[in-house]
Amino acid sequence: MEKNVLFNCILNSYQENYDIIRFAEENTGGPALFAKATMHLRESGYIMSRKAEMWSANSDEHVWFYDADNPSEEQLKSIVDGLYEKSLTEIDLSGNHMCTRVVAFFICQNLDEGARNYIKKCKLRKDFMFSLKGWLEVHVVAICLESQEAIGNKAAKETVEFADNILHPKKTKSSLLFNIGKRVLK
């Protein structure tokens, strides 16, 4: 799958629930930021009417998309640590903060063994007041185009499955019936 097609598939998947900002391409020699997707979710419970709110919780997710040909372990670590530090300063703990997820999503041509190990072992999480004020966790995901695989850290399990489904779409019964129907009509 070509990089541009993959970028568009991923961003189209996020578009329904996230606010997406695309950035101009920059030639920095390292991984280039090409888009950011942001989602804010507020959940609450009521008794009888909305005026009698029992509880509420705010969750945020920020997904940073990077285009990288062959990122090194140091480049990945620098980006992920920078996102972690930036997110710590932007969290508002005065309200009903529950969790903030920061996802570093890399689309790479190739990944060396050091970069793969860093992604798999990366564990960045911060609890605020023993999780009473919520937490921050960092998910790191990379799609390697050469080997056609998606890898990530333990926190990013669902995002890795999502990326894997984009790389290797599964055929459903309805798509199989549609293809059979097209063959019959010919």
Short mmCIF file of C-alpha atoms in Angstrom, two decimals:
data_model
loop_
_atom_site.label_atom_id
_atom_site.label_comp_id
_atom_site.label_asym_id
_atom_site.label_seq_id
_atom_site.Cartn_x
_atom_site.Cartn_y
_atom_site.Cartn_z
CA MET A 1 0.00 0.00 0.00
CA GLU A 2 1.35 3.45 -0.91
CA LYS A 3 2.06 5.96 1.84
CA ASN A 4 -0.40 8.61 0.60
CA VAL A 5 -3.21 6.07 0.29
CA LEU A 6 -2.44 4.78 3.79
CA PHE A 7 -2.39 8.34 5.22
CA ASN A 8 -5.79 9.06 3.70
CA CYS A 9 -7.30 5.75 4.90
CA ILE A 10 -6.14 6.39 8.45
CA LEU A 11 -7.28 10.02 8.55
CA ASN A 12 -10.65 9.12 7.01
CA SER A 13 -11.14 6.53 9.74
CA TYR A 14 -10.45 9.11 12.44
CA GLN A 15 -12.48 11.87 10.77
CA GLU A 16 -15.90 10.85 12.11
CA ASN A 17 -15.05 11.28 15.81
CA TYR A 18 -11.96 13.50 15.83
CA ASP A 19 -11.06 17.04 14.85
CA ILE A 20 -8.22 16.73 12.34
CA ILE A 21 -5.57 19.31 11.52
CA ARG A 22 -3.28 18.62 8.56
CA PHE A 23 0.17 20.18 8.44
CA ALA A 24 2.27 21.14 5.43
CA GLU A 25 5.07 18.75 4.56
CA GLU A 26 8.47 19.75 5.89
CA ASN A 27 11.78 18.21 4.92
CA THR A 28 13.56 18.06 8.28
CA GLY A 29 15.57 14.93 7.64
CA GLY A 30 13.71 13.09 10.42
CA PRO A 31 10.12 12.13 11.10
CA ALA A 32 7.77 14.86 9.85
CA LEU A 33 4.49 15.70 11.57
CA PHE A 34 1.71 15.60 8.97
CA ALA A 35 -1.51 15.62 11.02
CA LYS A 36 -3.03 15.80 14.48
CA ALA A 37 -6.39 14.37 15.54
CA THR A 38 -8.08 15.48 18.76
CA MET A 39 -11.13 14.16 20.57
CA HIS A 40 -12.80 15.41 23.76
CA LEU A 41 -15.34 13.17 25.47
CA ARG A 42 -17.53 14.14 28.42
CA GLU A 43 -19.45 11.43 30.21
CA SER A 44 -21.90 12.01 33.04
CA GLY A 45 -24.63 10.39 35.09
CA TYR A 46 -27.92 11.99 36.11
CA ILE A 47 -30.79 11.39 38.51
CA MET A 48 -34.18 12.10 36.96
CA SER A 49 -33.02 15.27 35.12
CA ARG A 50 -29.84 16.85 33.84
CA LYS A 51 -29.89 19.37 36.69
CA ALA A 52 -29.23 16.56 39.19
CA GLU A 53 -25.84 15.41 37.93
CA MET A 54 -24.30 12.58 39.97
CA TRP A 55 -20.90 12.50 38.30
CA SER A 56 -19.05 13.61 35.20
CA ALA A 57 -15.70 12.76 33.66
CA ASN A 58 -13.70 14.34 30.85
CA SER A 59 -11.41 12.32 28.59
CA ASP A 60 -9.13 13.62 25.88
CA GLU A 61 -7.21 11.87 23.14
CA HIS A 62 -4.54 13.49 21.00
CA VAL A 63 -3.17 11.51 18.05
CA TRP A 64 -0.01 12.85 16.39
CA PHE A 65 0.72 11.36 12.95
CA TYR A 66 4.32 11.26 11.73
CA ASP A 67 5.77 10.37 8.34
CA ALA A 68 9.14 8.68 8.81
CA ASP A 69 11.25 6.75 6.33
CA ASN A 70 13.60 4.93 8.69
CA PRO A 71 13.44 6.53 12.16
CA SER A 72 16.14 5.76 14.70
CA GLU A 73 15.48 4.86 18.30
CA GLU A 74 16.78 8.30 19.39
CA GLN A 75 14.42 10.14 17.01
CA LEU A 76 11.42 8.16 18.27
CA LYS A 77 12.40 8.68 21.90
CA SER A 78 12.85 12.42 21.36
CA ILE A 79 9.40 12.79 19.76
CA VAL A 80 7.58 10.63 22.31
CA ASP A 81 9.24 12.32 25.29
CA GLY A 82 8.44 15.73 23.81
CA LEU A 83 4.76 14.83 23.40
CA TYR A 84 4.66 13.52 26.97
CA GLU A 85 6.18 16.71 28.41
CA LYS A 86 3.92 18.94 26.28
CA SER A 87 0.82 17.01 27.38
CA LEU A 88 1.71 17.35 31.06
CA THR A 89 1.57 21.13 30.75
CA GLU A 90 -1.77 21.15 28.85
CA ILE A 91 -3.86 18.97 31.18
CA ASP A 92 -6.48 20.84 33.22
CA LEU A 93 -6.80 19.07 36.57
CA SER A 94 -9.20 21.63 38.04
CA GLY A 95 -12.26 20.08 36.38
CA ASN A 96 -13.45 16.50 36.11
CA HIS A 97 -10.41 15.14 34.31
CA MET A 98 -10.44 11.37 33.99
CA CYS A 99 -7.81 10.49 31.40
CA THR A 100 -5.71 11.91 28.61
CA ARG A 101 -4.29 9.64 25.95
CA VAL A 102 -1.45 10.77 23.73
CA VAL A 103 -0.85 8.61 20.67
CA ALA A 104 2.33 8.91 18.60
CA PHE A 105 1.45 7.24 15.28
CA PHE A 106 4.42 6.68 12.94
CA ILE A 107 4.16 5.54 9.34
CA CYS A 108 7.58 4.20 8.38
CA GLN A 109 9.16 2.67 5.34
CA ASN A 110 11.40 0.53 7.53
CA LEU A 111 12.20 0.12 11.24
CA ASP A 112 15.52 -1.10 12.64
CA GLU A 113 15.68 -3.46 15.62
CA GLY A 114 16.47 -0.71 18.16
CA ALA A 115 13.43 1.35 17.11
CA ARG A 116 11.18 -1.73 17.26
CA ASN A 117 12.39 -2.57 20.77
CA TYR A 118 11.86 1.01 21.93
CA ILE A 119 8.29 1.06 20.61
CA LYS A 120 7.41 -2.28 22.22
CA LYS A 121 8.95 -1.39 25.60
CA CYS A 122 7.87 2.26 25.82
CA LYS A 123 5.82 2.85 28.96
CA LEU A 124 4.93 6.42 29.83
CA ARG A 125 2.09 6.94 32.28
CA LYS A 126 1.44 9.53 34.96
CA ASP A 127 -1.21 9.32 37.69
CA PHE A 128 -2.50 12.53 39.24
CA MET A 129 -3.24 12.32 42.98
CA PHE A 130 -3.19 8.50 42.94
CA SER A 131 -5.54 8.53 39.90
CA LEU A 132 -8.21 10.50 41.79
CA LYS A 133 -7.61 13.39 39.36
CA GLY A 134 -7.09 11.04 36.43
CA TRP A 135 -4.09 9.89 34.46
CA LEU A 136 -2.05 10.44 31.33
CA GLU A 137 -0.84 7.58 29.17
CA VAL A 138 1.21 7.50 26.01
CA HIS A 139 0.53 5.04 23.18
CA VAL A 140 3.20 4.50 20.53
CA VAL A 141 2.26 2.84 17.23
CA ALA A 142 4.22 2.34 14.03
CA ILE A 143 3.21 0.94 10.68
CA CYS A 144 6.15 -0.50 8.77
CA LEU A 145 5.41 -0.49 5.05
CA GLU A 146 8.28 -2.77 4.08
CA SER A 147 7.17 -5.65 6.31
CA GLN A 148 3.45 -4.70 6.16
CA GLU A 149 3.03 -4.86 9.93
CA ALA A 150 1.82 -2.67 12.76
CA ILE A 151 3.62 -2.65 16.11
CA GLY A 152 3.05 -0.75 19.33
CA ASN A 153 3.51 -0.67 23.06
CA LYS A 154 1.19 -2.52 25.47
CA ALA A 155 -1.02 0.51 26.07
CA ALA A 156 -1.68 0.82 22.32
CA LYS A 157 -3.17 -2.64 21.79
CA GLU A 158 -6.44 -1.36 20.24
CA THR A 159 -4.65 1.15 18.02
CA VAL A 160 -2.33 -1.58 16.73
CA GLU A 161 -5.36 -3.73 15.88
CA PHE A 162 -6.92 -0.74 14.09
CA ALA A 163 -3.71 -0.16 12.09
CA ASP A 164 -3.45 -3.86 11.28
CA ASN A 165 -7.04 -3.84 9.95
CA ILE A 166 -6.18 -0.94 7.66
CA LEU A 167 -3.08 -2.74 6.37
CA HIS A 168 -4.86 -6.07 5.95
CA PRO A 169 -8.60 -5.48 5.48
CA LYS A 170 -10.69 -8.47 6.40
CA LYS A 171 -13.31 -9.62 3.96
CA THR A 172 -16.79 -9.71 5.40
CA LYS A 173 -19.63 -11.88 4.20
CA SER A 174 -21.34 -8.89 2.61
CA SER A 175 -18.24 -7.92 0.61
CA LEU A 176 -17.82 -11.55 -0.52
CA LEU A 177 -21.47 -11.72 -1.63
CA PHE A 178 -21.05 -8.42 -3.46
CA ASN A 179 -17.99 -9.73 -5.33
CA ILE A 180 -19.78 -12.99 -6.18
CA GLY A 181 -22.76 -10.98 -7.42
CA LYS A 182 -20.49 -8.89 -9.66
CA ARG A 183 -19.02 -12.05 -11.18
CA VAL A 184 -22.49 -13.50 -11.84
CA LEU A 185 -23.63 -10.31 -13.57
CA LYS A 186 -20.68 -10.41 -16.00
#
